[in-house]
PDB file of C-alpha atoms and ligand atoms in Angstrom:
ATOM      1  CA  MET A  16      -4.079   3.843   5.522  1.00 98.00           C
ATOM      2  CA  THR A  17      -3.472   1.213   2.937  1.00 98.00           C
ATOM      3  CA  ILE A  18      -4.650  -2.730   3.286  1.00 98.00           C
ATOM      4  CA  ASP A  19      -2.870  -4.749   0.941  1.00 97.00           C
ATOM      5  CA  ASP A  20      -3.201  -7.900  -1.269  1.00 96.00           C
ATOM      6  CA  GLY A  21      -6.713  -8.760  -0.840  1.00 96.00           C
ATOM      7  CA  ASN A  22      -6.838 -11.230   2.240  1.00 95.00           C
ATOM      8  CA  LYS A  23     -10.096 -12.221   3.168  1.00 95.00           C
ATOM      9  CA  SER A  24      -9.768 -10.621   6.538  1.00 95.00           C
ATOM     10  CA  ASP A  25     -10.573  -7.088   4.559  1.00 97.00           C
ATOM     11  CA  ILE A  26     -14.116  -8.065   4.185  1.00 97.00           C
ATOM     12  CA  THR A  27     -14.777 -10.109   7.311  1.00 96.00           C
ATOM     13  CA  TYR A  28     -12.687  -7.979  10.049  1.00 96.00           C
ATOM     14  CA  VAL A  29     -10.528  -4.886   8.869  1.00 97.00           C
ATOM     15  CA  ALA A  30     -13.450  -3.141   7.045  1.00 98.00           C
ATOM     16  CA  PRO A  31     -16.146  -3.441   9.767  1.00 97.00           C
ATOM     17  CA  LEU A  32     -13.910  -2.245  12.072  1.00 97.00           C
ATOM     18  CA  LEU A  33     -12.458   0.441  10.383  1.00 98.00           C
ATOM     19  CA  LYS A  34     -16.176   1.552   9.542  1.00 97.00           C
ATOM     20  CA  GLN A  35     -16.960   1.190  13.262  1.00 97.00           C
ATOM     21  CA  TYR A  36     -14.208   3.905  13.875  1.00 97.00           C
ATOM     22  CA  GLY A  37     -15.362   6.050  10.859  1.00 98.00           C
ATOM     23  CA  PHE A  38     -11.836   5.841   9.527  1.00 98.00           C
ATOM     24  CA  GLY A  39     -11.198   5.791   5.790  1.00 98.00           C
ATOM     25  CA  ALA A  40      -8.729   3.251   4.236  1.00 98.00           C
ATOM     26  CA  ALA A  41      -7.863   1.951   0.557  1.00 98.00           C
ATOM     27  CA  PHE A  42      -7.786  -1.709  -0.360  1.00 98.00           C
ATOM     28  CA  TYR A  43      -5.335  -2.621  -2.784  1.00 98.00           C
ATOM     29  CA  ILE A  44      -6.446  -5.780  -5.258  1.00 98.00           C
ATOM     30  CA  THR A  45      -4.495  -7.864  -6.852  1.00 97.00           C
ATOM     31  CA  GLU A  46      -5.897 -11.420  -8.254  1.00 96.00           C
ATOM     32  CA  ALA A  47      -2.433 -13.183  -7.359  1.00 94.00           C
ATOM     33  CA  GLY A  48      -4.363 -14.722  -4.254  1.00 92.00           C
ATOM     34  CA  MET A  49      -7.974 -14.757  -5.202  1.00 94.00           C
ATOM     35  CA  ARG A  50      -7.131 -17.076  -8.522  1.00 93.00           C
ATOM     36  CA  GLY A  51      -4.824 -19.415  -6.295  1.00 90.00           C
ATOM     37  CA  LEU A  52      -1.699 -17.960  -7.419  1.00 88.00           C
ATOM     38  CA  GLY A  53       1.388 -17.184  -6.297  1.00 84.00           C
ATOM     39  CA  PHE A  54       2.359 -13.705  -5.616  1.00 87.00           C
ATOM     40  CA  GLY A  55       4.648 -13.272  -8.919  1.00 76.00           C
ATOM     41  CA  ARG A  56       7.785 -14.476  -6.912  1.00 67.00           C
ATOM     42  CA  LYS A  57       8.640 -16.575  -9.955  1.00 62.00           C
ATOM     43  CA  LYS A  58       7.320 -15.512 -13.577  1.00 55.00           C
ATOM     44  CA  SER A  59       5.783 -18.690 -14.172  1.00 61.00           C
ATOM     45  CA  VAL A  60       2.991 -18.365 -11.862  1.00 66.00           C
ATOM     46  CA  GLU A  61       2.129 -21.433  -9.869  1.00 70.00           C
ATOM     47  CA  ALA A  62      -1.136 -22.431  -7.890  1.00 72.00           C
ATOM     48  CA  VAL A  63       0.158 -22.174  -4.679  1.00 81.00           C
ATOM     49  CA  GLU A  64      -2.779 -20.082  -2.744  1.00 84.00           C
ATOM     50  CA  ARG A  65      -6.056 -20.973  -1.114  1.00 89.00           C
ATOM     51  CA  PRO A  66      -8.323 -18.867  -2.837  1.00 92.00           C
ATOM     52  CA  GLU A  67     -11.046 -18.906  -0.105  1.00 92.00           C
ATOM     53  CA  ASN A  68      -8.161 -17.112   2.021  1.00 92.00           C
ATOM     54  CA  PHE A  69      -8.406 -14.406  -0.467  1.00 95.00           C
ATOM     55  CA  VAL A  70     -11.567 -11.675  -1.211  1.00 97.00           C
ATOM     56  CA  THR A  71     -13.736 -12.072  -4.423  1.00 98.00           C
ATOM     57  CA  TRP A  72     -14.647  -9.566  -7.066  1.00 98.00           C
ATOM     58  CA  GLU A  73     -18.076  -9.499  -5.095  1.00 98.00           C
ATOM     59  CA  ASP A  74     -16.208  -8.734  -1.650  1.00 98.00           C
ATOM     60  CA  VAL A  75     -14.397  -5.679  -3.658  1.00 98.00           C
ATOM     61  CA  ARG A  76     -17.639  -4.668  -4.845  1.00 98.00           C
ATOM     62  CA  LYS A  77     -18.989  -4.324  -1.485  1.00 98.00           C
ATOM     63  CA  LEU A  78     -15.446  -2.848   0.123  1.00 98.00           C
ATOM     64  CA  HIS A  79     -16.430   0.028  -2.745  1.00 98.00           C
ATOM     65  CA  GLU A  80     -19.980  -0.005  -1.565  1.00 98.00           C
ATOM     66  CA  ASP A  81     -18.973   0.553   2.232  1.00 98.00           C
ATOM     67  CA  GLY A  82     -17.129   3.680   1.307  1.00 98.00           C
ATOM     68  CA  PHE A  83     -13.450   2.288   0.932  1.00 98.00           C
ATOM     69  CA  GLU A  84     -11.293   2.883  -1.863  1.00 98.00           C
ATOM     70  CA  ILE A  85     -10.324   0.039  -4.380  1.00 98.00           C
ATOM     71  CA  GLY A  86      -6.667   0.806  -5.458  1.00 98.00           C
ATOM     72  CA  ASN A  87      -4.821  -0.940  -7.722  1.00 98.00           C
ATOM     73  CA  HIS A  88      -2.044  -3.667  -6.972  1.00 98.00           C
ATOM     74  CA  THR A  89      -1.513  -5.632 -10.546  1.00 98.00           C
ATOM     75  CA  GLU A  90      -3.446  -8.527 -11.874  1.00 97.00           C
ATOM     76  CA  LEU A  91      -0.341 -10.998 -10.819  1.00 95.00           C
ATOM     77  CA  HIS A  92       1.763  -8.941  -7.835  1.00 95.00           C
ATOM     78  CA  PHE A  93       4.827  -9.316 -10.336  1.00 95.00           C
ATOM     79  CA  ASN A  94       8.330  -7.749  -9.481  1.00 95.00           C
ATOM     80  CA  LEU A  95       7.495  -4.587 -12.004  1.00 97.00           C
ATOM     81  CA  ARG A  96      10.992  -4.101 -12.369  1.00 96.00           C
ATOM     82  CA  GLU A  97      11.588  -7.258 -14.644  1.00 95.00           C
ATOM     83  CA  LEU A  98       8.740  -6.193 -16.957  1.00 96.00           C
ATOM     84  CA  SER A  99       8.487  -4.164 -20.127  1.00 97.00           C
ATOM     85  CA  LYS A 100       6.417  -0.757 -19.991  1.00 98.00           C
ATOM     86  CA  ASP A 101       3.972  -2.904 -22.259  1.00 98.00           C
ATOM     87  CA  GLN A 102       3.700  -5.601 -19.612  1.00 97.00           C
ATOM     88  CA  ILE A 103       3.591  -3.347 -16.728  1.00 98.00           C
ATOM     89  CA  ARG A 104       0.510  -1.482 -18.643  1.00 98.00           C
ATOM     90  CA  ALA A 105      -1.411  -4.898 -19.113  1.00 98.00           C
ATOM     91  CA  GLU A 106      -0.976  -5.590 -15.218  1.00 98.00           C
ATOM     92  CA  LEU A 107      -2.688  -2.328 -14.433  1.00 98.00           C
ATOM     93  CA  GLU A 108      -5.135  -2.370 -17.384  1.00 98.00           C
ATOM     94  CA  HIS A 109      -6.470  -5.882 -15.812  1.00 98.00           C
ATOM     95  CA  ILE A 110      -7.368  -4.833 -12.836  1.00 98.00           C
ATOM     96  CA  GLU A 111      -9.085  -1.731 -14.080  1.00 98.00           C
ATOM     97  CA  MET A 112     -10.879  -3.769 -16.430  1.00 98.00           C
ATOM     98  CA  ARG A 113     -12.239  -5.878 -13.419  1.00 98.00           C
ATOM     99  CA  CYS A 114     -13.690  -2.623 -11.761  1.00 98.00           C
ATOM    100  CA  ARG A 115     -15.231  -1.624 -14.754  1.00 98.00           C
ATOM    101  CA  GLU A 116     -17.000  -5.220 -15.025  1.00 98.00           C
ATOM    102  CA  HIS A 117     -18.285  -4.904 -10.921  1.00 98.00           C
ATOM    103  CA  ASP A 118     -18.954  -1.502 -10.943  1.00 98.00           C
ATOM    104  CA  ILE A 119     -16.169  -0.086  -9.121  1.00 98.00           C
ATOM    105  CA  PRO A 120     -14.455   3.108 -10.244  1.00 98.00           C
ATOM    106  CA  VAL A 121     -11.269   2.619 -11.801  1.00 98.00           C
ATOM    107  CA  PRO A 122      -8.366   3.125  -9.552  1.00 98.00           C
ATOM    108  CA  THR A 123      -6.318   6.245  -9.129  1.00 98.00           C
ATOM    109  CA  THR A 124      -3.996   4.886  -6.592  1.00 98.00           C
ATOM    110  CA  PHE A 125      -1.479   2.180  -6.852  1.00 98.00           C
ATOM    111  CA  VAL A 126       0.804   0.284  -4.725  1.00 98.00           C
ATOM    112  CA  TYR A 127       3.999  -1.506  -5.872  1.00 98.00           C
ATOM    113  CA  PRO A 128       3.735  -4.881  -5.446  1.00 97.00           C
ATOM    114  CA  GLY A 129       6.743  -6.381  -3.246  1.00 94.00           C
ATOM    115  CA  SER A 130       7.630  -2.547  -3.142  1.00 95.00           C
ATOM    116  CA  HIS A 131       9.459  -2.870  -6.217  1.00 96.00           C
ATOM    117  CA  HIS A 132       9.447   0.814  -7.746  1.00 97.00           C
ATOM    118  CA  SER A 133      11.300   2.183 -10.904  1.00 98.00           C
ATOM    119  CA  ILE A 134      11.600   5.378 -12.999  1.00 98.00           C
ATOM    120  CA  GLU A 135       9.714   3.195 -15.796  1.00 98.00           C
ATOM    121  CA  VAL A 136       6.800   2.388 -13.481  1.00 98.00           C
ATOM    122  CA  VAL A 137       6.517   5.831 -12.582  1.00 98.00           C
ATOM    123  CA  GLU A 138       6.249   6.907 -16.143  1.00 98.00           C
ATOM    124  CA  VAL A 139       3.336   4.312 -16.901  1.00 98.00           C
ATOM    125  CA  LEU A 140       1.496   5.556 -13.875  1.00 98.00           C
ATOM    126  CA  GLU A 141       1.983   9.103 -15.062  1.00 98.00           C
ATOM    127  CA  GLU A 142       1.098   8.438 -18.525  1.00 98.00           C
ATOM    128  CA  LYS A 143      -2.251   6.444 -17.200  1.00 98.00           C
ATOM    129  CA  ASP A 144      -3.086   9.556 -14.927  1.00 98.00           C
ATOM    130  CA  TYR A 145      -2.646   7.865 -11.641  1.00 98.00           C
ATOM    131  CA  LEU A 146      -2.577  10.562  -8.797  1.00 98.00           C
ATOM    132  CA  PHE A 147      -0.650   8.836  -5.599  1.00 98.00           C
ATOM    133  CA  ALA A 148       1.691   5.625  -5.806  1.00 98.00           C
ATOM    134  CA  ARG A 149       2.854   3.860  -2.364  1.00 98.00           C
ATOM    135  CA  ARG A 150       6.102   2.418  -2.193  1.00 98.00           C
ATOM    136  CA  GLY A 151       7.336   0.514   0.859  1.00 97.00           C
ATOM    137  CA  VAL A 152      10.018   2.004   3.686  1.00 97.00           C
ATOM    138  CA  GLY A 153      13.190   1.528   1.290  1.00 94.00           C
ATOM    139  CA  PRO A 154      15.302   2.464   0.411  1.00 95.00           C
ATOM    140  CA  GLU A 155      15.930   4.721   2.961  1.00 95.00           C
ATOM    141  CA  PHE A 156      14.967   2.253   5.726  1.00 96.00           C
ATOM    142  CA  PRO A 157      15.792  -1.523   5.940  1.00 94.00           C
ATOM    143  CA  ASP A 158      13.219  -3.891   4.952  1.00 91.00           C
ATOM    144  CA  ASN A 159      13.524  -7.456   6.243  1.00 87.00           C
ATOM    145  CA  GLY A 160       9.999  -8.255   4.916  1.00 85.00           C
ATOM    146  CA  GLN A 161       8.433  -8.855   8.647  1.00 89.00           C
ATOM    147  CA  GLY A 162       7.358  -5.246   9.519  1.00 94.00           C
ATOM    148  CA  ALA A 163       9.840  -2.036   9.733  1.00 97.00           C
ATOM    149  CA  ARG A 164       9.889   1.695  10.143  1.00 98.00           C
ATOM    150  CA  GLY A 165      10.188   4.279   7.234  1.00 97.00           C
ATOM    151  CA  PRO A 166      10.210   7.649   5.988  1.00 97.00           C
ATOM    152  CA  VAL A 167       7.340   9.895   7.017  1.00 98.00           C
ATOM    153  CA  TYR A 168       5.488  10.978   3.498  1.00 98.00           C
ATOM    154  CA  ASN A 169       6.489  14.673   3.243  1.00 98.00           C
ATOM    155  CA  PRO A 170       4.193  15.934   0.208  1.00 97.00           C
ATOM    156  CA  ALA A 171       6.527  19.165   0.127  1.00 96.00           C
ATOM    157  CA  GLU A 172       9.380  17.091  -0.817  1.00 97.00           C
ATOM    158  CA  ASP A 173       8.175  13.612  -2.213  1.00 98.00           C
ATOM    159  CA  HIS A 174       6.980  12.658  -5.762  1.00 98.00           C
ATOM    160  CA  PRO A 175       2.934  11.727  -5.431  1.00 98.00           C
ATOM    161  CA  LEU A 176       4.027   8.440  -7.198  1.00 98.00           C
ATOM    162  CA  LEU A 177       6.799   7.310  -4.672  1.00 98.00           C
ATOM    163  CA  VAL A 178       5.207   7.800  -1.548  1.00 98.00           C
ATOM    164  CA  PRO A 179       6.994   5.972   1.150  1.00 98.00           C
ATOM    165  CA  THR A 180       5.675   3.919   3.727  1.00 98.00           C
ATOM    166  CA  THR A 181       6.083   4.891   7.597  1.00 98.00           C
ATOM    167  CA  GLY A 182       4.636   2.120   9.292  1.00 98.00           C
ATOM    168  CA  TYR A 183       4.689  -1.399   7.725  1.00 96.00           C
ATOM    169  CA  ALA A 184       2.894  -3.696   9.983  1.00 96.00           C
ATOM    170  CA  GLY A 185       4.210  -7.168  10.661  1.00 92.00           C
ATOM    171  CA  PRO A 186       5.522  -9.475  13.131  1.00 90.00           C
ATOM    172  CA  GLU A 187       8.442  -7.039  13.877  1.00 93.00           C
ATOM    173  CA  TRP A 188       6.457  -4.113  13.854  1.00 96.00           C
ATOM    174  CA  GLY A 189       4.452  -3.244  16.891  1.00 96.00           C
ATOM    175  CA  PHE A 190       2.660  -0.320  19.058  1.00 98.00           C
ATOM    176  CA  GLU A 191       5.823   1.475  19.754  1.00 98.00           C
ATOM    177  CA  ASP A 192       6.321   1.655  16.093  1.00 98.00           C
ATOM    178  CA  LEU A 193       2.726   2.829  15.690  1.00 98.00           C
ATOM    179  CA  VAL A 194       3.278   5.834  18.078  1.00 98.00           C
ATOM    180  CA  TRP A 195       6.750   6.703  16.501  1.00 98.00           C
ATOM    181  CA  ALA A 196       4.645   6.996  13.044  1.00 98.00           C
ATOM    182  CA  VAL A 197       1.835   9.004  14.519  1.00 98.00           C
ATOM    183  CA  GLU A 198       4.611  11.198  15.974  1.00 98.00           C
ATOM    184  CA  GLN A 199       6.151  12.008  12.325  1.00 97.00           C
ATOM    185  CA  ALA A 200       2.699  13.160  11.192  1.00 97.00           C
ATOM    186  CA  LYS A 201       2.717  16.806  12.238  1.00 96.00           C
ATOM    187  CA  ASP A 202       4.039  20.038  10.045  1.00 96.00           C
ATOM    188  CA  GLY A 203       2.009  19.032   7.092  1.00 96.00           C
ATOM    189  CA  LYS A 204       3.719  15.571   7.026  1.00 98.00           C
ATOM    190  CA  ILE A 205       1.912  12.406   6.594  1.00 98.00           C
ATOM    191  CA  ALA A 206       2.342   8.776   8.156  1.00 98.00           C
ATOM    192  CA  VAL A 207       1.448   5.948   5.805  1.00 98.00           C
ATOM    193  CA  LEU A 208       0.360   2.573   7.398  1.00 98.00           C
ATOM    194  CA  ILE A 209       0.424  -0.554   5.727  1.00 97.00           C
ATOM    195  CA  PHE A 210      -1.231  -3.765   6.738  1.00 96.00           C
ATOM    196  CA  HIS A 211      -1.698  -7.078   4.937  1.00 94.00           C
ATOM    197  CA  GLY A 212      -4.170  -9.934   6.571  1.00 90.00           C
ATOM    198  CA  VAL A 213      -5.464  -9.268  10.415  1.00 93.00           C
ATOM    199  CA  PRO A 214      -4.873 -12.036  10.683  1.00 82.00           C
ATOM    200  CA  GLY A 215      -3.853 -13.308   7.228  1.00 73.00           C
ATOM    201  CA  LEU A 216      -4.549 -17.192   6.527  1.00 71.00           C
ATOM    202  CA  HIS A 217      -1.484 -17.242   4.424  1.00 68.00           C
ATOM    203  CA  HIS A 218       2.025 -15.017   4.461  1.00 75.00           C
ATOM    204  CA  PRO A 219       2.666 -15.272   7.792  1.00 72.00           C
ATOM    205  CA  TRP A 220       5.535 -12.967   7.453  1.00 74.00           C
ATOM    206  CA  VAL A 221       2.968 -10.131   7.491  1.00 78.00           C
ATOM    207  CA  ILE A 222       0.025 -10.894   9.286  1.00 84.00           C
ATOM    208  CA  THR A 223      -1.108  -8.845  12.351  1.00 92.00           C
ATOM    209  CA  GLU A 224      -3.501 -10.211  15.137  1.00 92.00           C
ATOM    210  CA  PRO A 225      -6.742  -9.180  15.549  1.00 93.00           C
ATOM    211  CA  SER A 226      -5.968  -8.033  19.261  1.00 94.00           C
ATOM    212  CA  ASP A 227      -2.805  -5.846  17.913  1.00 96.00           C
ATOM    213  CA  PHE A 228      -4.947  -4.271  15.309  1.00 97.00           C
ATOM    214  CA  GLU A 229      -7.953  -3.340  17.504  1.00 97.00           C
ATOM    215  CA  ARG A 230      -5.489  -1.556  20.190  1.00 97.00           C
ATOM    216  CA  TYR A 231      -3.753   0.305  16.930  1.00 98.00           C
ATOM    217  CA  MET A 232      -6.990   1.589  15.802  1.00 98.00           C
ATOM    218  CA  LYS A 233      -8.158   2.539  19.036  1.00 98.00           C
ATOM    219  CA  TYR A 234      -4.699   4.589  19.668  1.00 98.00           C
ATOM    220  CA  LEU A 235      -5.392   6.423  16.307  1.00 98.00           C
ATOM    221  CA  LYS A 236      -9.040   7.283  17.511  1.00 98.00           C
ATOM    222  CA  ASP A 237      -7.450   8.349  20.814  1.00 98.00           C
ATOM    223  CA  GLN A 238      -4.864  10.653  19.165  1.00 97.00           C
ATOM    224  CA  ASN A 239      -7.309  11.839  17.353  1.00 97.00           C
ATOM    225  CA  CYS A 240      -5.775  10.890  13.971  1.00 98.00           C
ATOM    226  CA  THR A 241      -7.581  11.844  10.471  1.00 98.00           C
ATOM    227  CA  VAL A 242      -7.547   8.104   8.985  1.00 98.00           C
ATOM    228  CA  ILE A 243      -7.876   8.670   5.286  1.00 98.00           C
ATOM    229  CA  ALA A 244      -7.750   6.460   1.850  1.00 98.00           C
ATOM    230  CA  MET A 245      -4.881   7.286  -0.580  1.00 98.00           C
ATOM    231  CA  ARG A 246      -7.243   9.386  -2.867  1.00 98.00           C
ATOM    232  CA  ASP A 247      -8.311  11.630  -0.225  1.00 98.00           C
ATOM    233  CA  LEU A 248      -4.842  12.802  -0.181  1.00 98.00           C
ATOM    234  CA  ALA A 249      -6.011  14.759  -2.716  1.00 98.00           C
ATOM    235  CA  LYS A 250      -8.052  16.988  -0.466  1.00 97.00           C
ATOM    236  CA  TYR A 251      -4.577  17.929   1.204  1.00 96.00           C
ATOM    237  CA  VAL A 252      -2.003  17.756  -1.615  1.00 95.00           C
ATOM    238  CA  ASP A 253      -1.746  18.758  -5.033  1.00 95.00           C
ATOM    239  CA  PRO A 254      -0.896  15.405  -7.134  1.00 95.00           C
ATOM    240  CA  SER A 255       0.348  17.112 -10.079  1.00 94.00           C
ATOM    241  CA  GLN A 256       3.022  18.934  -8.103  1.00 93.00           C
ATOM    242  CA  GLY A 257       5.950  16.839  -7.529  1.00 94.00           C
ATOM    243  CA  PRO A 258      10.355  17.206  -7.911  1.00 97.00           C
ATOM    244  CA  LYS A 259      10.755  17.153 -11.605  1.00 96.00           C
ATOM    245  CA  ASP A 260      13.395  13.967 -10.676  1.00 97.00           C
ATOM    246  CA  PRO A 261      10.687  11.779  -8.832  1.00 98.00           C
ATOM    247  CA  TYR A 262      13.713   9.949  -7.336  1.00 98.00           C
ATOM    248  CA  GLU A 263      15.657  13.005  -6.195  1.00 97.00           C
ATOM    249  CA  PRO A 264      14.375  13.418  -2.588  1.00 96.00           C
ATOM    250  CA  ILE A 265      14.885   9.937  -2.011  1.00 97.00           C
ATOM    251  CA  GLN A 266      18.668  10.140  -3.474  1.00 96.00           C
ATOM    252  CA  ARG A 267      19.006  13.108  -1.227  1.00 95.00           C
ATOM    253  CA  ARG A 268      18.081  11.610   2.016  1.00 93.00           C
ATOM    254  CA  LEU A 269      20.282   8.500   1.291  1.00 94.00           C
ATOM    255  CA  ALA A 270      23.566  11.095   0.533  1.00 92.00           C
ATOM    256  CA  LEU A 271      22.739  12.916   3.737  1.00 89.00           C
ATOM    257  CA  GLU A 272      22.557   9.475   5.779  1.00 81.00           C
ATOM    258  CA  THR A 273      26.025   8.826   4.125  1.00 79.00           C
ATOM    259  CA  ALA A 274      27.593  12.124   4.956  1.00 77.00           C
ATOM    260  CA  ALA A 275      26.426  11.742   8.447  1.00 69.00           C
ATOM    261  CA  PRO A 276      28.845  11.263  11.036  1.00 62.00           C
ATOM    262  CA  LYS A 277      28.458   7.794  12.361  1.00 55.00           C
ATOM    263  CA  SER A 278      28.143   7.850  16.262  1.00 54.00           C
ATOM    264  CA  ASP A 279      28.881   4.841  18.456  1.00 49.00           C
TER     265      ASP A 279
HETATM  266 ZN1   ZN B 307       1.426  -6.952  -2.132  1.00 50.91          ZN
END
């Protein structure tokens, strides 16, 4: 269970509900929202967000104290494919420094801003000893940015720094998609879920309504799912194991798809 971007609902709604269910989760924090800045869509950062719609570092510390994982989602949420390795490092280290300042453990897991990943970012994460990093649903599944199904995480194949998203909540993703994601979580495979604001007071393209979120959590409980934070994957998966070429499993899946006969 992963919750991105530090929406205020993390602290006002999501964490209390998850606690009630006894679920673990990782909250991926960036300063893009809390400082009133845009989410790095342009390299020149604009003041376009309302900071009151986002958590503060005091809120983040409270999430940690409540037992949730705090993960790294970079300082300003840029597309890391457009940055140099030094700039990528700086983006990561800013969040690490803020965690230290607020007595929060330095993150060991990461989420790619805007799902933009590359071998350069994987290499920086590897150098910095990150254990797991989550990408989006692509390139195997289409992503129109409004919620989507994605690959199930298969620890026997996938690189731990390119963990795919199985269910990306948004207006075009709903209860049937959650059921589908949970059905994939078998034979050692793991369904990885992303939520943003519940509801988000900004970025309406990725919101989840509280009534839907509650229904989803109840379903996970009824299905007896083990709902955990990213860091707790280490109890089930050895993060030091992975394919030599991190992109090999993704390329193999894409090749299989292209080779498959089309059926009308
Ligand atoms: Zn994000």
